[in-house]
GROMACS .gro file of N, CA and C in nm:
model
  432
    1MET      N    1  -2.130   0.253   1.679
    1MET     CA    2  -2.198   0.227   1.554
    1MET      C    3  -2.163   0.332   1.450
    2ARG      N    4  -2.158   0.456   1.493
    2ARG     CA    5  -2.131   0.564   1.399
    2ARG      C    6  -1.990   0.553   1.341
    3SER      N    7  -1.892   0.517   1.425
    3SER     CA    8  -1.755   0.508   1.376
    3SER      C    9  -1.739   0.394   1.276
    4ILE      N   10  -1.813   0.285   1.294
    4ILE     CA   11  -1.808   0.176   1.197
    4ILE      C   12  -1.865   0.222   1.064
    5PHE      N   13  -1.974   0.297   1.070
    5PHE     CA   14  -2.036   0.349   0.949
    5PHE      C   15  -1.942   0.445   0.875
    6ILE      N   16  -1.880   0.534   0.949
    6ILE     CA   17  -1.788   0.630   0.888
    6ILE      C   18  -1.665   0.560   0.832
    7ARG      N   19  -1.615   0.462   0.906
    7ARG     CA   20  -1.499   0.387   0.858
    7ARG      C   21  -1.532   0.311   0.730
    8GLY      N   22  -1.650   0.251   0.724
    8GLY     CA   23  -1.695   0.183   0.603
    8GLY      C   24  -1.708   0.277   0.485
    9LEU      N   25  -1.762   0.396   0.511
    9LEU     CA   26  -1.772   0.496   0.403
    9LEU      C   27  -1.634   0.541   0.355
   10SER      N   28  -1.540   0.553   0.447
   10SER     CA   29  -1.405   0.593   0.406
   10SER      C   30  -1.340   0.483   0.322
   11TRP      N   31  -1.365   0.357   0.356
   11TRP     CA   32  -1.311   0.246   0.276
   11TRP      C   33  -1.375   0.244   0.138
   12LEU      N   34  -1.505   0.273   0.132
   12LEU     CA   35  -1.574   0.279   0.003
   12LEU      C   36  -1.519   0.392  -0.082
   13ALA      N   37  -1.497   0.508  -0.021
   13ALA     CA   38  -1.438   0.621  -0.094
   13ALA      C   39  -1.297   0.588  -0.142
   14ALA      N   40  -1.220   0.520  -0.058
   14ALA     CA   41  -1.085   0.481  -0.098
   14ALA      C   42  -1.090   0.383  -0.215
   15ALA      N   43  -1.185   0.290  -0.213
   15ALA     CA   44  -1.198   0.195  -0.323
   15ALA      C   45  -1.236   0.266  -0.453
   16LEU      N   46  -1.324   0.365  -0.445
   16LEU     CA   47  -1.362   0.440  -0.566
   16LEU      C   48  -1.246   0.521  -0.621
   17VAL      N   49  -1.172   0.586  -0.533
   17VAL     CA   50  -1.055   0.663  -0.579
   17VAL      C   51  -0.950   0.570  -0.637
   18GLY      N   52  -0.929   0.456  -0.574
   18GLY     CA   53  -0.835   0.357  -0.628
   18GLY      C   54  -0.878   0.307  -0.764
   19ALA      N   55  -1.008   0.287  -0.781
   19ALA     CA   56  -1.059   0.243  -0.911
   19ALA      C   57  -1.035   0.347  -1.018
   20ILE      N   58  -1.053   0.472  -0.985
   20ILE     CA   59  -1.029   0.580  -1.082
   20ILE      C   60  -0.881   0.586  -1.120
   21TYR      N   61  -0.795   0.577  -1.021
   21TYR     CA   62  -0.650   0.575  -1.049
   21TYR      C   63  -0.613   0.453  -1.133
   22GLY      N   64  -0.672   0.338  -1.100
   22GLY     CA   65  -0.644   0.216  -1.175
   22GLY      C   66  -0.686   0.226  -1.320
   23ILE      N   67  -0.803   0.285  -1.344
   23ILE     CA   68  -0.850   0.302  -1.482
   23ILE      C   69  -0.758   0.396  -1.557
   24ALA      N   70  -0.728   0.510  -1.498
   24ALA     CA   71  -0.642   0.608  -1.566
   24ALA      C   72  -0.505   0.551  -1.597
   25ALA      N   73  -0.446   0.483  -1.500
   25ALA     CA   74  -0.312   0.427  -1.521
   25ALA      C   75  -0.316   0.313  -1.623
   26THR      N   76  -0.422   0.235  -1.623
   26THR     CA   77  -0.432   0.125  -1.718
   26THR      C   78  -0.449   0.176  -1.860
   27ILE      N   79  -0.526   0.280  -1.877
   27ILE     CA   80  -0.542   0.338  -2.011
   27ILE      C   81  -0.412   0.399  -2.059
   28ALA      N   82  -0.336   0.461  -1.967
   28ALA     CA   83  -0.213   0.530  -2.006
   28ALA      C   84  -0.091   0.440  -2.010
   29HIS      N   85  -0.098   0.318  -1.959
   29HIS     CA   86   0.021   0.235  -1.942
   29HIS      C   87   0.093   0.204  -2.073
   30SER      N   88   0.023   0.205  -2.183
   30SER     CA   89   0.084   0.164  -2.310
   30SER      C   90   0.155   0.278  -2.383
   31PHE      N   91   0.152   0.400  -2.329
   31PHE     CA   92   0.219   0.513  -2.394
   31PHE      C   93   0.370   0.499  -2.379
   32THR      N   94   0.440   0.505  -2.490
   32THR     CA   95   0.586   0.495  -2.487
   32THR      C   96   0.648   0.609  -2.567
   33LEU      N   97   0.767   0.649  -2.528
   33LEU     CA   98   0.850   0.741  -2.605
   33LEU      C   99   0.973   0.663  -2.646
   34GLY      N  100   0.973   0.618  -2.769
   34GLY     CA  101   1.081   0.531  -2.813
   34GLY      C  102   1.064   0.396  -2.746
   35VAL      N  103   1.163   0.358  -2.669
   35VAL     CA  104   1.154   0.231  -2.597
   35VAL      C  105   1.120   0.251  -2.450
   36VAL      N  106   1.104   0.374  -2.406
   36VAL     CA  107   1.076   0.405  -2.265
   36VAL      C  108   0.925   0.400  -2.241
   37PRO      N  109   0.879   0.311  -2.155
   37PRO     CA  110   0.735   0.302  -2.127
   37PRO      C  111   0.690   0.411  -2.029
   38VAL      N  112   0.676   0.531  -2.079
   38VAL     CA  113   0.644   0.646  -1.994
   38VAL      C  114   0.510   0.628  -1.924
   39GLY      N  115   0.410   0.579  -1.995
   39GLY     CA  116   0.279   0.560  -1.935
   39GLY      C  117   0.282   0.462  -1.819
   40LEU      N  118   0.357   0.354  -1.834
   40LEU     CA  119   0.368   0.255  -1.728
   40LEU      C  120   0.439   0.315  -1.607
   41ILE      N  121   0.544   0.390  -1.630
   41ILE     CA  122   0.620   0.450  -1.520
   41ILE      C  123   0.535   0.553  -1.445
   42VAL      N  124   0.470   0.642  -1.520
   42VAL     CA  125   0.388   0.746  -1.457
   42VAL      C  126   0.266   0.684  -1.387
   43GLY      N  127   0.204   0.584  -1.449
   43GLY     CA  128   0.091   0.517  -1.387
   43GLY      C  129   0.130   0.447  -1.258
   44ALA      N  130   0.245   0.380  -1.259
   44ALA     CA  131   0.291   0.311  -1.139
   44ALA      C  132   0.323   0.411  -1.028
   45ILE      N  133   0.386   0.522  -1.063
   45ILE     CA  134   0.416   0.624  -0.962
   45ILE      C  135   0.288   0.683  -0.905
   46GLY      N  136   0.191   0.710  -0.991
   46GLY     CA  137   0.063   0.766  -0.944
   46GLY      C  138  -0.012   0.672  -0.852
   47CYS      N  139  -0.020   0.545  -0.890
   47CYS     CA  140  -0.089   0.446  -0.807
   47CYS      C  141  -0.017   0.425  -0.675
   48ALA      N  142   0.115   0.417  -0.680
   48ALA     CA  143   0.193   0.400  -0.557
   48ALA      C  144   0.177   0.522  -0.467
   49ALA      N  145   0.179   0.641  -0.525
   49ALA     CA  146   0.164   0.763  -0.445
   49ALA      C  147   0.028   0.768  -0.376
   50LEU      N  148  -0.077   0.726  -0.448
   50LEU     CA  149  -0.210   0.724  -0.386
   50LEU      C  150  -0.213   0.628  -0.268
   51LEU      N  151  -0.162   0.508  -0.287
   51LEU     CA  152  -0.167   0.409  -0.181
   51LEU      C  153  -0.082   0.448  -0.061
   52VAL      N  154   0.037   0.501  -0.087
   52VAL     CA  155   0.124   0.545   0.023
   52VAL      C  156   0.060   0.661   0.098
   53ALA      N  157  -0.001   0.754   0.024
   53ALA     CA  158  -0.067   0.869   0.089
   53ALA      C  159  -0.184   0.822   0.175
   54LEU      N  160  -0.263   0.731   0.123
   54LEU     CA  161  -0.375   0.679   0.204
   54LEU      C  162  -0.324   0.609   0.329
   55ARG      N  163  -0.221   0.532   0.313
   55ARG     CA  164  -0.166   0.458   0.428
   55ARG      C  165  -0.107   0.554   0.530
   56ALA      N  166  -0.038   0.657   0.481
   56ALA     CA  167   0.027   0.751   0.574
   56ALA      C  168  -0.074   0.846   0.640
   57LEU      N  169  -0.170   0.894   0.564
   57LEU     CA  170  -0.263   0.993   0.619
   57LEU      C  171  -0.369   0.932   0.709
   58THR      N  172  -0.414   0.813   0.676
   58THR     CA  173  -0.517   0.751   0.759
   58THR      C  174  -0.457   0.665   0.869
   59GLY      N  175  -0.335   0.618   0.850
   59GLY     CA  176  -0.274   0.528   0.946
   59GLY      C  177  -0.344   0.393   0.948
   60ASP      N  178  -0.413   0.362   0.840
   60ASP     CA  179  -0.497   0.243   0.834
   60ASP      C  180  -0.461   0.164   0.709
   61ARG      N  181  -0.408   0.045   0.726
   61ARG     CA  182  -0.374  -0.036   0.608
   61ARG      C  183  -0.498  -0.083   0.537
   62TRP      N  184  -0.614  -0.085   0.605
   62TRP     CA  185  -0.738  -0.129   0.542
   62TRP      C  186  -0.786  -0.029   0.438
   63ALA      N  187  -0.761   0.100   0.459
   63ALA     CA  188  -0.796   0.200   0.358
   63ALA      C  189  -0.710   0.181   0.234
   64ALA      N  190  -0.582   0.155   0.253
   64ALA     CA  191  -0.493   0.130   0.139
   64ALA      C  192  -0.533   0.001   0.068
   65LEU      N  193  -0.574  -0.100   0.145
   65LEU     CA  194  -0.620  -0.225   0.084
   65LEU      C  195  -0.747  -0.203   0.003
   66ALA      N  196  -0.839  -0.122   0.055
   66ALA     CA  197  -0.963  -0.094  -0.018
   66ALA      C  198  -0.931  -0.024  -0.150
   67ALA      N  199  -0.841   0.074  -0.146
   67ALA     CA  200  -0.802   0.144  -0.270
   67ALA      C  201  -0.732   0.048  -0.365
   68GLY      N  202  -0.645  -0.036  -0.312
   68GLY     CA  203  -0.576  -0.133  -0.395
   68GLY      C  204  -0.670  -0.234  -0.458
   69LEU      N  205  -0.770  -0.279  -0.381
   69LEU     CA  206  -0.869  -0.371  -0.438
   69LEU      C  207  -0.952  -0.302  -0.545
   70GLY      N  208  -0.985  -0.174  -0.522
   70GLY     CA  209  -1.056  -0.099  -0.625
   70GLY      C  210  -0.974  -0.089  -0.753
   71MET      N  211  -0.845  -0.064  -0.738
   71MET     CA  212  -0.755  -0.059  -0.854
   71MET      C  213  -0.754  -0.192  -0.928
   72MET      N  214  -0.729  -0.299  -0.851
   72MET     CA  215  -0.713  -0.430  -0.913
   72MET      C  216  -0.841  -0.480  -0.979
   73VAL      N  217  -0.955  -0.456  -0.916
   73VAL     CA  218  -1.082  -0.501  -0.974
   73VAL      C  219  -1.108  -0.429  -1.105
   74LEU      N  220  -1.088  -0.297  -1.108
   74LEU     CA  221  -1.114  -0.224  -1.232
   74LEU      C  222  -1.011  -0.256  -1.338
   75ILE      N  223  -0.887  -0.279  -1.301
   75ILE     CA  224  -0.787  -0.322  -1.399
   75ILE      C  225  -0.829  -0.455  -1.460
   76LEU      N  226  -0.876  -0.545  -1.377
   76LEU     CA  227  -0.922  -0.675  -1.426
   76LEU      C  228  -1.044  -0.661  -1.517
   77VAL      N  229  -1.138  -0.577  -1.477
   77VAL     CA  230  -1.260  -0.560  -1.556
   77VAL      C  231  -1.229  -0.499  -1.692
   78ILE      N  232  -1.149  -0.394  -1.696
   78ILE     CA  233  -1.125  -0.331  -1.826
   78ILE      C  234  -1.018  -0.403  -1.908
   79SER      N  235  -0.959  -0.505  -1.850
   79SER     CA  236  -0.864  -0.586  -1.927
   79SER      C  237  -0.933  -0.695  -2.008
   80GLN      N  238  -1.060  -0.717  -1.981
   80GLN     CA  239  -1.135  -0.818  -2.055
   80GLN      C  240  -1.177  -0.763  -2.191
   81ARG      N  241  -1.212  -0.854  -2.280
   81ARG     CA  242  -1.260  -0.815  -2.412
   81ARG      C  243  -1.393  -0.742  -2.395
   82GLY      N  244  -1.403  -0.624  -2.454
   82GLY     CA  245  -1.524  -0.544  -2.444
   82GLY      C  246  -1.635  -0.594  -2.535
   83PRO      N  247  -1.755  -0.535  -2.524
   83PRO     CA  248  -1.867  -0.579  -2.605
   83PRO      C  249  -1.842  -0.562  -2.755
   84GLY      N  250  -1.764  -0.464  -2.791
   84GLY     CA  251  -1.732  -0.442  -2.932
   84GLY      C  252  -1.608  -0.518  -2.977
   85GLY      N  253  -1.550  -0.595  -2.887
   85GLY     CA  254  -1.431  -0.673  -2.919
   85GLY      C  255  -1.301  -0.601  -2.889
   86SER      N  256  -1.308  -0.481  -2.832
   86SER     CA  257  -1.186  -0.405  -2.804
   86SER      C  258  -1.121  -0.454  -2.675
   87ILE      N  259  -0.990  -0.439  -2.670
   87ILE     CA  260  -0.912  -0.479  -2.552
   87ILE      C  261  -0.822  -0.361  -2.516
   88ILE      N  262  -0.832  -0.315  -2.391
   88ILE     CA  263  -0.749  -0.203  -2.346
   88ILE      C  264  -0.610  -0.251  -2.307
   89VAL      N  265  -0.604  -0.366  -2.242
   89VAL     CA  266  -0.475  -0.422  -2.202
   89VAL      C  267  -0.453  -0.548  -2.285
   90PRO      N  268  -0.381  -0.534  -2.397
   90PRO     CA  269  -0.358  -0.653  -2.480
   90PRO      C  270  -0.259  -0.748  -2.413
   91ASN      N  271  -0.258  -0.870  -2.462
   91ASN     CA  272  -0.168  -0.972  -2.407
   91ASN      C  273  -0.029  -0.953  -2.468
   92THR      N  274   0.036  -0.844  -2.428
   92THR     CA  275   0.171  -0.811  -2.472
   92THR      C  276   0.261  -0.808  -2.349
   93PRO      N  277   0.392  -0.808  -2.368
   93PRO     CA  278   0.480  -0.797  -2.250
   93PRO      C  279   0.451  -0.672  -2.166
   94LEU      N  280   0.423  -0.559  -2.231
   94LEU     CA  281   0.396  -0.436  -2.156
   94LEU      C  282   0.266  -0.449  -2.076
   95GLY      N  283   0.165  -0.509  -2.134
   95GLY     CA  284   0.038  -0.530  -2.061
   95GLY      C  285   0.056  -0.624  -1.944
   96ASN      N  286   0.132  -0.730  -1.963
   96ASN     CA  287   0.158  -0.823  -1.853
   96ASN      C  288   0.241  -0.759  -1.744
   97ILE      N  289   0.340  -0.680  -1.782
   97ILE     CA  290   0.422  -0.609  -1.683
   97ILE      C  291   0.334  -0.515  -1.601
   98TRP      N  292   0.243  -0.444  -1.667
   98TRP     CA  293   0.155  -0.351  -1.595
   98TRP      C  294   0.071  -0.425  -1.491
   99MET      N  295   0.017  -0.540  -1.527
   99MET     CA  296  -0.065  -0.616  -1.433
   99MET      C  297   0.017  -0.657  -1.310
  100TYR      N  298   0.140  -0.704  -1.332
  100TYR     CA  299   0.224  -0.746  -1.220
  100TYR      C  300   0.274  -0.628  -1.138
  101VAL      N  301   0.307  -0.519  -1.204
  101VAL     CA  302   0.355  -0.400  -1.132
  101VAL      C  303   0.244  -0.345  -1.042
  102ALA      N  304   0.124  -0.334  -1.095
  102ALA     CA  305   0.013  -0.282  -1.016
  102ALA      C  306  -0.016  -0.373  -0.897
  103SER      N  307  -0.016  -0.502  -0.920
  103SER     CA  308  -0.039  -0.597  -0.809
  103SER      C  309   0.073  -0.589  -0.705
  104GLY      N  310   0.196  -0.577  -0.751
  104GLY     CA  311   0.309  -0.567  -0.661
  104GLY      C  312   0.307  -0.441  -0.576
  105ILE      N  313   0.265  -0.331  -0.636
  105ILE     CA  314   0.256  -0.205  -0.562
  105ILE      C  315   0.153  -0.218  -0.450
  106VAL      N  316   0.037  -0.272  -0.482
  106VAL     CA  317  -0.067  -0.290  -0.381
  106VAL      C  318  -0.017  -0.381  -0.269
  107LEU      N  319   0.043  -0.491  -0.305
  107LEU     CA  320   0.094  -0.585  -0.206
  107LEU      C  321   0.200  -0.522  -0.117
  108LEU      N  322   0.292  -0.448  -0.178
  108LEU     CA  323   0.401  -0.387  -0.102
  108LEU      C  324   0.350  -0.282  -0.003
  109VAL      N  325   0.261  -0.195  -0.050
  109VAL     CA  326   0.212  -0.088   0.037
  109VAL      C  327   0.126  -0.143   0.150
  110VAL      N  328   0.042  -0.240   0.121
  110VAL     CA  329  -0.046  -0.295   0.225
  110VAL      C  330   0.033  -0.380   0.324
  111ALA      N  331   0.131  -0.454   0.278
  111ALA     CA  332   0.206  -0.543   0.366
  111ALA      C  333   0.319  -0.473   0.441
  112TRP      N  334   0.353  -0.350   0.403
  112TRP     CA  335   0.462  -0.279   0.470
  112TRP      C  336   0.430  -0.263   0.618
  113PRO      N  337   0.526  -0.290   0.707
  113PRO     CA  338   0.497  -0.280   0.850
  113PRO      C  339   0.470  -0.136   0.893
  114ASP      N  340   0.394  -0.122   0.999
  114ASP     CA  341   0.362   0.010   1.053
  114ASP      C  342   0.481   0.059   1.134
  115MET      N  343   0.556   0.152   1.076
  115MET     CA  344   0.681   0.197   1.139
  115MET      C  345   0.657   0.273   1.269
  116ALA      N  346   0.545   0.343   1.280
  116ALA     CA  347   0.517   0.417   1.404
  116ALA      C  348   0.502   0.320   1.520
  117LYS      N  349   0.435   0.208   1.495
  117LYS     CA  350   0.420   0.109   1.602
  117LYS      C  351   0.554   0.044   1.635
  118LEU      N  352   0.636   0.019   1.533
  118LEU     CA  353   0.767  -0.040   1.559
  118LEU      C  354   0.854   0.055   1.639
  119TRP      N  355   0.852   0.184   1.605
  119TRP     CA  356   0.932   0.281   1.679
  119TRP      C  357   0.881   0.295   1.822
  120ALA      N  358   0.749   0.293   1.839
  120ALA     CA  359   0.693   0.304   1.973
  120ALA      C  360   0.731   0.182   2.057
  121MET      N  361   0.727   0.065   1.995
  121MET     CA  362   0.765  -0.056   2.069
  121MET      C  363   0.913  -0.054   2.106
  122SER      N  364   0.998  -0.007   2.015
  122SER     CA  365   1.141  -0.003   2.046
  122SER      C  366   1.171   0.102   2.152
  123ALA      N  367   1.100   0.215   2.147
  123ALA     CA  368   1.120   0.318   2.250
  123ALA      C  369   1.071   0.267   2.385
  124HIS      N  370   0.961   0.195   2.384
  124HIS     CA  371   0.908   0.139   2.509
  124HIS      C  372   1.004   0.036   2.568
  125SER      N  373   1.058  -0.050   2.483
  125SER     CA  374   1.150  -0.152   2.533
  125SER      C  375   1.281  -0.088   2.578
  126ALA      N  376   1.324   0.019   2.511
  126ALA     CA  377   1.446   0.087   2.554
  126ALA      C  378   1.425   0.155   2.690
  127ALA      N  379   1.306   0.213   2.708
  127ALA     CA  380   1.276   0.279   2.835
  127ALA      C  381   1.267   0.175   2.947
  128ASN      N  382   1.210   0.062   2.920
  128ASN     CA  383   1.202  -0.044   3.022
  128ASN      C  384   1.339  -0.103   3.049
  129GLY      N  385   1.423  -0.109   2.950
  129GLY     CA  386   1.557  -0.164   2.967
  129GLY      C  387   1.643  -0.077   3.058
  130SER      N  388   1.625   0.054   3.052
  130SER     CA  389   1.707   0.143   3.135
  130SER      C  390   1.656   0.148   3.278
  131ARG      N  391   1.531   0.106   3.301
  131ARG     CA  392   1.474   0.109   3.436
  131ARG      C  393   1.489  -0.023   3.509
  132GLN      N  394   1.544  -0.122   3.445
  132GLN     CA  395   1.556  -0.251   3.510
  132GLN      C  396   1.654  -0.242   3.626
  133SER      N  397   1.627  -0.324   3.725
  133SER     CA  398   1.715  -0.323   3.842
  133SER      C  399   1.849  -0.386   3.802
  134PRO      N  400   1.955  -0.341   3.863
  134PRO     CA  401   2.086  -0.397   3.830
  134PRO      C  402   2.094  -0.542   3.874
  135GLU      N  403   2.190  -0.611   3.819
  135GLU     CA  404   2.209  -0.752   3.854
  135GLU      C  405   2.250  -0.762   3.999
  136PRO      N  406   2.216  -0.873   4.064
  136PRO     CA  407   2.254  -0.890   4.205
  136PRO      C  408   2.406  -0.885   4.219
  137GLY      N  409   2.450  -0.813   4.315
  137GLY     CA  410   2.593  -0.803   4.342
  137GLY      C  411   2.662  -0.692   4.265
  138SER      N  412   2.591  -0.626   4.173
  138SER     CA  413   2.657  -0.523   4.094
  138SER      C  414   2.658  -0.390   4.168
  139ASP      N  415   2.583  -0.379   4.281
  139ASP     CA  416   2.582  -0.254   4.354
  139ASP      C  417   2.693  -0.247   4.458
  140ARG      N  418   2.772  -0.352   4.468
  140ARG     CA  419   2.885  -0.351   4.562
  140ARG      C  420   2.995  -0.264   4.505
  141VAL      N  421   3.069  -0.204   4.593
  141VAL     CA  422   3.183  -0.123   4.553
  141VAL      C  423   3.295  -0.219   4.518
  142ARG      N  424   3.357  -0.194   4.407
  142ARG     CA  425   3.466  -0.282   4.362
  142ARG      C  426   3.587  -0.267   4.455
  143GLY      N  427   3.652  -0.375   4.471
  143GLY     CA  428   3.773  -0.375   4.549
  143GLY      C  429   3.751  -0.386   4.698
  144SER      N  430   3.627  -0.400   4.741
  144SER     CA  431   3.605  -0.411   4.885
  144SER      C  432   3.596  -0.553   4.931
   0.00000   0.00000   0.00000
């Protein structure tokens, strides 16, 4: 019971941190230097780094999913028209790109296969492959 409670709290904390990153990146996404969308690039790197770090440090794709959902929910909420009529993410190509980039980052990090399990499975199958008994008749001395 205690581990379920702690795991739930960690997912809640991940969702809150993801929401904070999502808000910060969404507010900054429209900053450009000339034609270079610096805010979008830095925001995408920051969000991706958070999700990859959560996935790598916890070894749990559910924590990364919780952070990603926190990001996406807050991006969606602050993208709506505010009470005063203000819009943080306008319907421009840069705003649309930001929405798709953020969604793609979450999808990629959460769906990425667990490499440790893949390596363990391949090491296990390699170890079992070397221990297999030889084929019948292969233990005979050649030429006899």
